[in-house]
Tab-separated table of C-alpha atoms in Angstrom:
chain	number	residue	atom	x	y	z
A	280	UNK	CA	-37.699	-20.829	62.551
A	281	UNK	CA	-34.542	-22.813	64.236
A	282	UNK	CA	-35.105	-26.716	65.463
A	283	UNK	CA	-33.187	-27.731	68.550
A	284	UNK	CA	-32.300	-31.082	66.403
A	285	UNK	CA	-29.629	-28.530	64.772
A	286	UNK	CA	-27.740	-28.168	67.591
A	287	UNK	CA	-27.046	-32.256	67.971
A	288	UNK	CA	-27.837	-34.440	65.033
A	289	UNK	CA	-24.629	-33.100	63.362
A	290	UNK	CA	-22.417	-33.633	66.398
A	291	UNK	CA	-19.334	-35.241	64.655
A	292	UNK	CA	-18.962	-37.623	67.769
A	293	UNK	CA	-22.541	-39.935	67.132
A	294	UNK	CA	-23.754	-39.065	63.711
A	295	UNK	CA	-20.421	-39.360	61.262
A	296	UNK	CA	-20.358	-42.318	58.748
A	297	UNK	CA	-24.128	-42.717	59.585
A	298	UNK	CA	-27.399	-41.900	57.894
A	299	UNK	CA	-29.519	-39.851	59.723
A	300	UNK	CA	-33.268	-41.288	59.934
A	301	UNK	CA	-35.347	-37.710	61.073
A	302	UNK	CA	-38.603	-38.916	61.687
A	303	UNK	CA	-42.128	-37.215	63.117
A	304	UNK	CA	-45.665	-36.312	62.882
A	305	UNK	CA	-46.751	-35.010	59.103
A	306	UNK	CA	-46.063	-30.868	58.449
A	307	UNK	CA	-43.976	-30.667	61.992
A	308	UNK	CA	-41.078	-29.016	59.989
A	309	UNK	CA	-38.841	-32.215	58.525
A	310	UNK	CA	-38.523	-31.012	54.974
A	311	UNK	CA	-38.014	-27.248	55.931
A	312	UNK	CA	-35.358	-28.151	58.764
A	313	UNK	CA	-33.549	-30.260	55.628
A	314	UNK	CA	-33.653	-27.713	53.356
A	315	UNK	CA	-32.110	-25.157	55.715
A	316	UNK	CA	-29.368	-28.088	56.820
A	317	UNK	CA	-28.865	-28.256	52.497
A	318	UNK	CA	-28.458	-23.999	51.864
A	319	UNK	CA	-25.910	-24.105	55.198
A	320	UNK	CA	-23.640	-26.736	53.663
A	321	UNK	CA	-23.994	-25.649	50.009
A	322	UNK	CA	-25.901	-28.514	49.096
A	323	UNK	CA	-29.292	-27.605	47.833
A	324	UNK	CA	-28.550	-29.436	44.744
A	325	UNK	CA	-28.659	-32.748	46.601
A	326	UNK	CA	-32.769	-32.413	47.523
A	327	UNK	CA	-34.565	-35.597	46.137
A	328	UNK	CA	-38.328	-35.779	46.875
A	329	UNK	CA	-39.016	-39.714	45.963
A	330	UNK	CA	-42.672	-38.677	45.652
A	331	UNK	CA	-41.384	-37.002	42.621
A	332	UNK	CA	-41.335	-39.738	39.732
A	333	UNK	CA	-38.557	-38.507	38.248
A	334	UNK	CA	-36.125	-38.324	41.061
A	335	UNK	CA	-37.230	-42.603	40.638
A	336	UNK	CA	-37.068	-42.999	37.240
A	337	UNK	CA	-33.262	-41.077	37.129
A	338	UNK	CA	-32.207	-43.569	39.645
A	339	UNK	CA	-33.497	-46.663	37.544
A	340	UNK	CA	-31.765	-45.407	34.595
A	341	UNK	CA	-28.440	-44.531	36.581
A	342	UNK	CA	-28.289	-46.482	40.277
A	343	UNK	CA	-25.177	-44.038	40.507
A	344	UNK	CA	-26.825	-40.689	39.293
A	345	UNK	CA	-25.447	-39.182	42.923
A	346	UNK	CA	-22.160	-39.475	40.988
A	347	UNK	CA	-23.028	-35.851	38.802
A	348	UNK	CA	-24.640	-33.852	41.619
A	349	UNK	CA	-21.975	-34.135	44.145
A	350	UNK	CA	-19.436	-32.649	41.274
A	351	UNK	CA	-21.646	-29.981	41.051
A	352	UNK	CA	-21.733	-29.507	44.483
A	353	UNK	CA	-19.942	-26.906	45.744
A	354	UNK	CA	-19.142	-27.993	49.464
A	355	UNK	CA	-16.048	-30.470	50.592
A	356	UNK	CA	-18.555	-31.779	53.348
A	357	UNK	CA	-21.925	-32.368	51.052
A	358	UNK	CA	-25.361	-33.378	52.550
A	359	UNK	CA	-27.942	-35.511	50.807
A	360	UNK	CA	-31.100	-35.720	51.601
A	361	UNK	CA	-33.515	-38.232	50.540
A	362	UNK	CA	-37.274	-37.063	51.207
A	363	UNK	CA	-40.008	-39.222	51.340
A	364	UNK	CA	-38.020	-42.422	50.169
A	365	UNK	CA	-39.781	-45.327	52.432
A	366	UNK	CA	-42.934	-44.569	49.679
A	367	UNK	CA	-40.997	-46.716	47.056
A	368	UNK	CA	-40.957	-50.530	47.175
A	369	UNK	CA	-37.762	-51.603	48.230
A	370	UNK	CA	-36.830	-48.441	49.667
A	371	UNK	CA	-34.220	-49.851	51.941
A	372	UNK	CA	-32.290	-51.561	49.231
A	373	UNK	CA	-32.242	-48.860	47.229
A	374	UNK	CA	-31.003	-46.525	50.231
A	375	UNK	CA	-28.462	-49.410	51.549
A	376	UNK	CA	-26.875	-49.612	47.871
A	377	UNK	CA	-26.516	-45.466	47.454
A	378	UNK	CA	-25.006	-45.217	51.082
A	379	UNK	CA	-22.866	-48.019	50.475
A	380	UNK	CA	-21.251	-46.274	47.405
A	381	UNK	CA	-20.891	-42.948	48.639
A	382	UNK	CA	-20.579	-42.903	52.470
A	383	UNK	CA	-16.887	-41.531	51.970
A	384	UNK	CA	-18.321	-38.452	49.811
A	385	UNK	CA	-21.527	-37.031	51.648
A	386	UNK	CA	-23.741	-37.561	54.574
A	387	UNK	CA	-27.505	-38.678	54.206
A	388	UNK	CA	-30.537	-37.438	55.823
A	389	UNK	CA	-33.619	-39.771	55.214
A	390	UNK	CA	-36.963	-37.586	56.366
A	391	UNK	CA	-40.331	-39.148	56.211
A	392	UNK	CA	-43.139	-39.274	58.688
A	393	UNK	CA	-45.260	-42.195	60.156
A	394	UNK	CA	-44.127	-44.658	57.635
A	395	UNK	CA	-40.461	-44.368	57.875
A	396	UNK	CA	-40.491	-44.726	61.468
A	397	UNK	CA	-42.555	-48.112	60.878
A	398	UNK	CA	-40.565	-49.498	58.406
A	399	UNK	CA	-37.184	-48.753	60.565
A	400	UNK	CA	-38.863	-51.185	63.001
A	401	UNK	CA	-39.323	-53.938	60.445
A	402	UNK	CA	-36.093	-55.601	59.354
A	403	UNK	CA	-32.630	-55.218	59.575
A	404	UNK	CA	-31.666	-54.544	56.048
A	405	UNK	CA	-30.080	-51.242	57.069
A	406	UNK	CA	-28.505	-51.619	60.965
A	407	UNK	CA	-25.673	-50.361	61.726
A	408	UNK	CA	-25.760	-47.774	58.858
A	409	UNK	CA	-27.944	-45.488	60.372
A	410	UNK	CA	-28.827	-43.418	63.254
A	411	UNK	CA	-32.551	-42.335	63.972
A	412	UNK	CA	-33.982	-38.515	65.284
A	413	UNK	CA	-37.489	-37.635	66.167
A	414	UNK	CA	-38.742	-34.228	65.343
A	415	UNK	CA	-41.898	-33.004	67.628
A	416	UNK	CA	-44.095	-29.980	67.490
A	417	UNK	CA	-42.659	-27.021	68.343
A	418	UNK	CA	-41.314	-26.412	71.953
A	419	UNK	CA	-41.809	-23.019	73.790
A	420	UNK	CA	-37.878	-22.312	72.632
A	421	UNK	CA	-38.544	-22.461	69.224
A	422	UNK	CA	-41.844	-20.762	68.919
A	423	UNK	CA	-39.985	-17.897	71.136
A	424	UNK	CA	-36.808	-18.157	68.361
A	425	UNK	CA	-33.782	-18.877	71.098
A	426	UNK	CA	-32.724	-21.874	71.394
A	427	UNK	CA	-29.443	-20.483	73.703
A	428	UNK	CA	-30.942	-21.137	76.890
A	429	UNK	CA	-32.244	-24.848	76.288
A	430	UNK	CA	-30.836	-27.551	79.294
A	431	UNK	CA	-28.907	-29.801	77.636
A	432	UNK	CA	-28.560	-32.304	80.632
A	433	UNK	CA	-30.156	-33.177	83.832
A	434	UNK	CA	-28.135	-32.300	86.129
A	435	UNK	CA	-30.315	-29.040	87.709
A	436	UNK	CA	-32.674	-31.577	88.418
A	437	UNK	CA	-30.578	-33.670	90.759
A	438	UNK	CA	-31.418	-33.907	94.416
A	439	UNK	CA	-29.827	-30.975	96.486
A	440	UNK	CA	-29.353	-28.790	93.384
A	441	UNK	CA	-31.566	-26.664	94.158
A	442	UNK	CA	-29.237	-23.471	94.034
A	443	UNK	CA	-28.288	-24.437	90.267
A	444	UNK	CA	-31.885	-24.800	89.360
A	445	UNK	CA	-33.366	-21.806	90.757
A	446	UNK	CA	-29.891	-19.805	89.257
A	447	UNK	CA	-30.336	-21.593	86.228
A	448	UNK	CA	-33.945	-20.341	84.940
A	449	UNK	CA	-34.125	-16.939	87.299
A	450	UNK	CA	-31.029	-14.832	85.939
A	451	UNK	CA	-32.106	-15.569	82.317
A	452	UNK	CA	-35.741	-14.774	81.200
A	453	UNK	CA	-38.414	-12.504	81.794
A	454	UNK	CA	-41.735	-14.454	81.482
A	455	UNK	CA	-43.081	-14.958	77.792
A	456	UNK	CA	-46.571	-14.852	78.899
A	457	UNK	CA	-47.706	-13.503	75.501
A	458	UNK	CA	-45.604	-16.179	73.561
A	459	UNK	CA	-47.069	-18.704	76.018
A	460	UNK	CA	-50.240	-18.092	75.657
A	461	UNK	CA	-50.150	-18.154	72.107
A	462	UNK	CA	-48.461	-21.663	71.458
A	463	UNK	CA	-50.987	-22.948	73.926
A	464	UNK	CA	-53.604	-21.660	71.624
A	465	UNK	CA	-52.921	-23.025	68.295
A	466	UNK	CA	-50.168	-25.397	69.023
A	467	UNK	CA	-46.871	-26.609	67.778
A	468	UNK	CA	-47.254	-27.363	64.358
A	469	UNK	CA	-45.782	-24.103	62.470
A	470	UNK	CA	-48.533	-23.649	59.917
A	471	UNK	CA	-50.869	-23.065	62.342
A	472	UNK	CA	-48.837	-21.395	64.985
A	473	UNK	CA	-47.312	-19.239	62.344
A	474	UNK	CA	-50.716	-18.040	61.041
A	475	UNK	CA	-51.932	-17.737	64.415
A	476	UNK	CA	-55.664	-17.589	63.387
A	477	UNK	CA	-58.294	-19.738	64.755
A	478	UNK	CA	-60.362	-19.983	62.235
A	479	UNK	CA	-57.284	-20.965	59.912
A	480	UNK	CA	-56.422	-23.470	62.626
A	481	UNK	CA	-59.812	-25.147	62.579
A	482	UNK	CA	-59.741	-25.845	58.926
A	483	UNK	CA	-55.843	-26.811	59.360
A	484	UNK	CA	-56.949	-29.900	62.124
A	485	UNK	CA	-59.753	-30.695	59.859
A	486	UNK	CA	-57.642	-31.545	56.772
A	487	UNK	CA	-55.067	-33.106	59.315
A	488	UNK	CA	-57.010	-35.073	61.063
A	489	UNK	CA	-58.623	-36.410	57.044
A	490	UNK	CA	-54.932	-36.826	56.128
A	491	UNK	CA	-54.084	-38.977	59.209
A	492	UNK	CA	-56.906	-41.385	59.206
A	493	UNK	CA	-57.684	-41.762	55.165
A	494	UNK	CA	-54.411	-41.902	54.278
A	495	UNK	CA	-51.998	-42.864	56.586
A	496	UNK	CA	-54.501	-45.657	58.321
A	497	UNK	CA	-54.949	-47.440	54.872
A	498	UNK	CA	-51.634	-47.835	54.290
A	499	UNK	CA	-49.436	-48.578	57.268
A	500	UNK	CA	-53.013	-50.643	58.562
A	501	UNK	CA	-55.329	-53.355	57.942
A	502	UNK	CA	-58.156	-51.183	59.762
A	503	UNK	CA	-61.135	-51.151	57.489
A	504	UNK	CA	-63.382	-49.553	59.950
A	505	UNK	CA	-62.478	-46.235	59.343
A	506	UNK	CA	-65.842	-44.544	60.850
A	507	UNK	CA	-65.568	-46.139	63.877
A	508	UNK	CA	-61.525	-44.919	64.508
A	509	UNK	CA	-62.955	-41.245	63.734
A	510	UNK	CA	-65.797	-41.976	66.289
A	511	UNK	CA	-62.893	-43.124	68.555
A	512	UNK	CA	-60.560	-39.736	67.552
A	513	UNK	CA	-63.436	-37.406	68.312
A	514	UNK	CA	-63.831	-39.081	71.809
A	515	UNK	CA	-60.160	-39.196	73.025
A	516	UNK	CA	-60.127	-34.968	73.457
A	517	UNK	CA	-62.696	-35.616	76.631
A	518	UNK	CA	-60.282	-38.451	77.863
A	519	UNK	CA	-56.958	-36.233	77.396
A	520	UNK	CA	-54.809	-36.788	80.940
A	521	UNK	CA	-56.816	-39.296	82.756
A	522	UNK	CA	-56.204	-42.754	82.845
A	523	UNK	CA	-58.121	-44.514	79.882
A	524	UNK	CA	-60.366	-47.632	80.069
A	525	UNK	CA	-60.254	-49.595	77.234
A	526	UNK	CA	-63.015	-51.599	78.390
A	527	UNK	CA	-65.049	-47.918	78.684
A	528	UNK	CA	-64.337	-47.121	75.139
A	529	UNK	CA	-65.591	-50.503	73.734
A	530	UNK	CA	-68.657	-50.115	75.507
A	531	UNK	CA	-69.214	-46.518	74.241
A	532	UNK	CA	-68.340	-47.866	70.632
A	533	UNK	CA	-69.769	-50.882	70.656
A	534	UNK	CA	-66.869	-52.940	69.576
A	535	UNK	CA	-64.259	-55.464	71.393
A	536	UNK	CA	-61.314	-54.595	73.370
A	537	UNK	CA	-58.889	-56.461	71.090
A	538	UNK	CA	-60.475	-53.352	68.192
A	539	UNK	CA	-60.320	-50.621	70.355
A	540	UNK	CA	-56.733	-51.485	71.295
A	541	UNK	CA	-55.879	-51.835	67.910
A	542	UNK	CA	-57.204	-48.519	66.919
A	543	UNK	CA	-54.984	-46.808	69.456
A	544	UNK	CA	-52.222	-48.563	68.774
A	545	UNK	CA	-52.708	-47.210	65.461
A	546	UNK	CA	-53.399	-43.446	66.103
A	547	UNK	CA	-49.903	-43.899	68.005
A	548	UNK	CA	-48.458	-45.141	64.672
A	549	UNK	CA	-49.604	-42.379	62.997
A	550	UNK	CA	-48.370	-39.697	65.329
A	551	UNK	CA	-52.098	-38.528	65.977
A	552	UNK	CA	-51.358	-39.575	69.839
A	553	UNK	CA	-48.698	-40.695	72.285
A	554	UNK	CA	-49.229	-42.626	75.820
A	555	UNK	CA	-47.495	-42.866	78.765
A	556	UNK	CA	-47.712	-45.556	81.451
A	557	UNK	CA	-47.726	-45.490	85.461
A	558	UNK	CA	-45.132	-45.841	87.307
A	559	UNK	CA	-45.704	-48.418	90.461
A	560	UNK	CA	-42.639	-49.001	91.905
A	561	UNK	CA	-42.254	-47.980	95.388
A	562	UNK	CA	-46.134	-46.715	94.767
A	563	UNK	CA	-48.456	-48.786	97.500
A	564	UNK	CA	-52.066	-49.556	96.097
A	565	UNK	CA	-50.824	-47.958	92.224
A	566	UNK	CA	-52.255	-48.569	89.053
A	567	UNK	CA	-50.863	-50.732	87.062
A	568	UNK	CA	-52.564	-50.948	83.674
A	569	UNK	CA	-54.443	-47.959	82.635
A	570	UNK	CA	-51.771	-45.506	80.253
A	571	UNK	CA	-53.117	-41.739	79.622
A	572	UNK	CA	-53.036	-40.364	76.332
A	573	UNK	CA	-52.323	-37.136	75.036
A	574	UNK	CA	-52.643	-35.398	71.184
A	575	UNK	CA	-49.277	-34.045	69.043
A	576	UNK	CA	-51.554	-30.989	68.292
A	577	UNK	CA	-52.391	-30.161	71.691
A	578	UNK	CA	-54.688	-26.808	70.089
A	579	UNK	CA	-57.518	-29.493	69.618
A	580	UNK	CA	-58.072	-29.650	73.140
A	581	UNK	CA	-60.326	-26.961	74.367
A	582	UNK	CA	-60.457	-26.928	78.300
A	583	UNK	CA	-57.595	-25.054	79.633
A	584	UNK	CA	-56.430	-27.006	82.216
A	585	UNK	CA	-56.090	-30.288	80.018
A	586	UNK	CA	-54.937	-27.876	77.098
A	587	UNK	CA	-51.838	-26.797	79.579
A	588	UNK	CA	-51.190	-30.530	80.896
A	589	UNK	CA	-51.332	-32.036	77.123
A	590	UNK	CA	-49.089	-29.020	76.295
A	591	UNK	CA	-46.217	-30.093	79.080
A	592	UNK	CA	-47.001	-33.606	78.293
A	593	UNK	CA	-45.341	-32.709	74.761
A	594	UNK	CA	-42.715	-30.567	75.960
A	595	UNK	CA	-41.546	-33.103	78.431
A	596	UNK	CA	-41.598	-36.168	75.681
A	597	UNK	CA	-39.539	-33.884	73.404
A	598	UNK	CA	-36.750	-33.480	76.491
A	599	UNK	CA	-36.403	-37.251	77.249
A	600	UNK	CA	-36.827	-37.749	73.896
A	601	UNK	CA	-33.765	-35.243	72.998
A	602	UNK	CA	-31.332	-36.394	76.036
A	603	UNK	CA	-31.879	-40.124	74.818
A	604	UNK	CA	-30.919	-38.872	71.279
A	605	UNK	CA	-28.154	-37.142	73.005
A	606	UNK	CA	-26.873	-40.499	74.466
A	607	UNK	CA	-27.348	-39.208	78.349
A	608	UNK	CA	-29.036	-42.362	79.315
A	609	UNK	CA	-32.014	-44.059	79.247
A	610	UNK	CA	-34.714	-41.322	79.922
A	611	UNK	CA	-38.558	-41.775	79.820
A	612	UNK	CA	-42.075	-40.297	80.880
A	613	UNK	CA	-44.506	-41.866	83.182
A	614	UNK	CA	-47.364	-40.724	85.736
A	615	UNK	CA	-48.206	-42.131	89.157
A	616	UNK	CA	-51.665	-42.347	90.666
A	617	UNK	CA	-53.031	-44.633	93.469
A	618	UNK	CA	-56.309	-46.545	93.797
A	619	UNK	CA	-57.389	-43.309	95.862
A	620	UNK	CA	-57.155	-41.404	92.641
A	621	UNK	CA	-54.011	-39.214	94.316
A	622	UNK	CA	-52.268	-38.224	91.505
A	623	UNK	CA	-48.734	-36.253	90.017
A	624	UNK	CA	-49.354	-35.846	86.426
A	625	UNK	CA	-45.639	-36.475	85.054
A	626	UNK	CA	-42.457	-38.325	86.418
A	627	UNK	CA	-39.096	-38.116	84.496
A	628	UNK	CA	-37.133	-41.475	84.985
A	629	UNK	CA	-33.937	-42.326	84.019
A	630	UNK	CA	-32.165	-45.916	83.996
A	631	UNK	CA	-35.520	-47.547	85.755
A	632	UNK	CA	-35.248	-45.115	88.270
A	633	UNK	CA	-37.175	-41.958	89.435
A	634	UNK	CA	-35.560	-38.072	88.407
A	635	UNK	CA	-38.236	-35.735	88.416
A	636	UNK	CA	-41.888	-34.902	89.385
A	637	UNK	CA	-43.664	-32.368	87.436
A	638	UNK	CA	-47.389	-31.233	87.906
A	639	UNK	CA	-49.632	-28.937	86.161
A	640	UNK	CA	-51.919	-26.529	87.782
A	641	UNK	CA	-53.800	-23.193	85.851
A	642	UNK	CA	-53.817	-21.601	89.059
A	643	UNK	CA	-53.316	-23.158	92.418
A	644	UNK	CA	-50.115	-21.139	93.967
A	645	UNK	CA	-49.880	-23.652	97.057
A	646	UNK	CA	-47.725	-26.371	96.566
A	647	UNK	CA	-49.694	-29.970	96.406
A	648	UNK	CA	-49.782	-32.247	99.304
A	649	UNK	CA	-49.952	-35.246	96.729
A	650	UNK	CA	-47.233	-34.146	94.974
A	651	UNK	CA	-44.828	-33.618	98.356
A	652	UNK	CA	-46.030	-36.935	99.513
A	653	UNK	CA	-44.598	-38.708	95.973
A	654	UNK	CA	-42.045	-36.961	96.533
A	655	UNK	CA	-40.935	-37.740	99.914
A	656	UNK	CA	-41.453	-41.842	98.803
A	657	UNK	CA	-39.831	-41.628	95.519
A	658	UNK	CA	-37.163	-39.425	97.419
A	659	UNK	CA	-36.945	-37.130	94.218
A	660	UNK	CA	-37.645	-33.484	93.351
A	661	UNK	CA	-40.896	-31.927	92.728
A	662	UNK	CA	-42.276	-28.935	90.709
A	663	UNK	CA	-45.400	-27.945	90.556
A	664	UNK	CA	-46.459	-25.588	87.399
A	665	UNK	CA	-48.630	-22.634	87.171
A	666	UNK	CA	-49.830	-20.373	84.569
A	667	UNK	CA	-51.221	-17.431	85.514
A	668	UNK	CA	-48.279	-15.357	87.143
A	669	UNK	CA	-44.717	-15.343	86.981
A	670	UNK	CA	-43.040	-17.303	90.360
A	671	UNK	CA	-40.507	-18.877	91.023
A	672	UNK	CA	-40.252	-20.123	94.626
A	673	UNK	CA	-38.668	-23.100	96.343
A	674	UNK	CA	-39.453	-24.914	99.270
A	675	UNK	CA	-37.555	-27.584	101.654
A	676	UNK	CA	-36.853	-30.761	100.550
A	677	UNK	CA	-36.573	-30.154	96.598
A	678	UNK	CA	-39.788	-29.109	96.214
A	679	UNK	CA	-40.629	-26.054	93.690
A	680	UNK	CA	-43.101	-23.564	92.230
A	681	UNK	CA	-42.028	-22.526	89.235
A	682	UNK	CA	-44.411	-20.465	86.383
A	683	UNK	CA	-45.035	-22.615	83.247
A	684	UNK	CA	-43.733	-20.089	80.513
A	685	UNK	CA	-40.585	-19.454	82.821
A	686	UNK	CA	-40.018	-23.452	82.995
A	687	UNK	CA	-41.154	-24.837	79.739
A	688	UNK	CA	-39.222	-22.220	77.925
A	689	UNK	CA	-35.814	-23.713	79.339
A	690	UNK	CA	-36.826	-27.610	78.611
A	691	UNK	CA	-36.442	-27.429	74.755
């Protein structure tokens, strides 16, 4: 199974002379995308799993063990890859030192999950010397196996290119309803996709889930109420896509705000969840507080309507996420709903300033007049998904309605 993160993190142009950081959510594919990158440059010899105590104890006997395996290595243009490092105290010294040695000889690639992306955050021990890549669950692209057809910019999304857009995802791709269907199902993560089998998938979140919050809490936290953040992770599936009140959930759990914002800010941390804010500019009467979260592992959510917005909510953060990486600009996801509760469930910006509106729908084949309205203010394209037939149909103004396999297959 290919990652789109092939096709860029190598680019010559951003990544050379710098580590690579490739960060994400536990079992999303990090190690298996490294060991591919290793067998394609001839470098499987230079795997070293720090959770393996002697990968640590050759280093303390030799800080310049590297020296051997890149002799043995039979490539000009070696890869290293360093997997699970941030584990080991000092981790960045011991990185910093190694890279500082042999930048000239190989390239690095530092994987990890929650931690690594934490401990990137917390000093400056290692800037300049490294560049850092988020890996998500799988996109429709991936779980289809064709990554050929992926937009690599945003320019089909620009007013008045209508044309481009509709030429763009018509002349290329029949509708993978049955692939579709399927990665709504059991998600992105590719055990679980892979096996396809609910009943595997079930046990898979259960262990997951266990994982997350007994290990990963403990140690990147100071939470010691670890029943009540499980009480809190089996509520947020019912709150998926609508505005969440903090104030609500400390009622419900009978604890303070100041916990309950904690605890989120922790599921964040440990790539359980992700939120995205409102957007109020140019919005009379928005909301300007409440953020909506959605789950990594969208297969935990069982209604089919919030299943297939917490789905795009993924695909969408994994294209801003990829054109930032990219260098493109400054891209990010937001929502916009009023204090009438008229709502679009997704706007791309870029730079501060409104691209894209994107809305979900399981069946409604007339266009929304909430979403023309934002539209028209925002003075930006709109495209309203559906699932359950194949269309693709555009209307005056920028305004679009565009099947959800057909579209999400094309974003990455």
């Amino acid at each position: 199974m290919e990652r789109i993160q092939k096709t860029y993190i190598w680019d010559k142009n951003i990544s050379w002379g710098k580590m690579i950081f490739l960060s994400g959510p536990r079992q999303v594919g990090k190690t298996t995308f490294a060991r591919k990158a290793l067998k394609k440059r001839k470098s499987e010899n230079l795997y070293f799993n720090w959770d393996d105590p002697f990968v640590f104890r050759m280093y303390n006997k030799n800080p310049h063990f590297l020296t051997k395996y890149l002799a043995a290595c039979g490539n000009r243009n070696p890869l290293a890859v360093f997997d699970e490092i941030h584990k080991i105290k000092n981790w960045k010294n011991i990185v910093k030192g190694i890279y500082d040695v042999y930048k000239d000889e190989c390239q690095f690639l530092i994987t990890g999950s929650a931690r690594l992306e934490y401990f990137t955050k917390s000093g400056d021990s290692l800037a300049g010397r490294y560049f850092h890549y988020r890996m998500f669950p799988l996109g429709l692209s991936e779980a289809v196996g064709n990554l050929a057809e992926v937009m690599n910019d945003d320019s089909i999304f620009l007013k008045g290119n209508g044309k481009k857009l509709l030429k763009f995802i018509s002349g290329k791709i029949k509708d993978k309803k049955a692939d579709f269907t399927n990665w709504l199902e059991f998600g992105g993560f590719p055990e679980p996709f892979l096996k396809s089998s609910a009943r595997f998938t079930l046990k898979w979140q259960r262990n997951y889930l266990t994982l997350l919050t007994r290990e990963d809490i403990r140690e990147l936290t100071r939470i010691n109420d670890i029943s009540g953040l499980e009480q809190l992770v089996l509520m947020l599936p019912g709150k998926t896509g609508s505005p969440l009140s903090i104030n609500s959930l400390s009622e419900d759990l009978n604890v303070n705000y100041r916990t309950v914002f904690t605890w989120l800010e922790a599921l964040k941390k440990i790539y359980l969840v992700f939120s995205i804010m409102p957007w109020t500019s140019k919005i009379n009467r928005a909301l300007k507080k409440e953020h909506k979260y959605y789950f990594y592992d969208w297969a935990v959510i069982k209604d089919k309507a919030i299943n297939f917005e917490n789905a795009v909510a993924v695909s969408l953060l994994r294209m801003v996420n990829r054109w930032n990486e990219y260098g493109m600009g400054d891209y990010g996801l937001r929502y916009i709903r009023d204090r009438n509760k008229k709502e679009v469930d997704f706007l791309i910006i870029k730079n501060g300033n409104p691209l894209l509106l994107i809305e979900c729908k399981l069946h409604d084949s007339k266009l929304s007049q909430t979403g023309k309205r934002f539209s028209d203010i925002l003075g930006v394209p709109y495209i309203q998904l559906v699932t359950d037939k194949d269309v693709l149909e555009a209307y005056k103004d920028d305004k679009y309605l565009i099947s959800a396999p057909r579209f999400l297959y094309f974003t990455g």
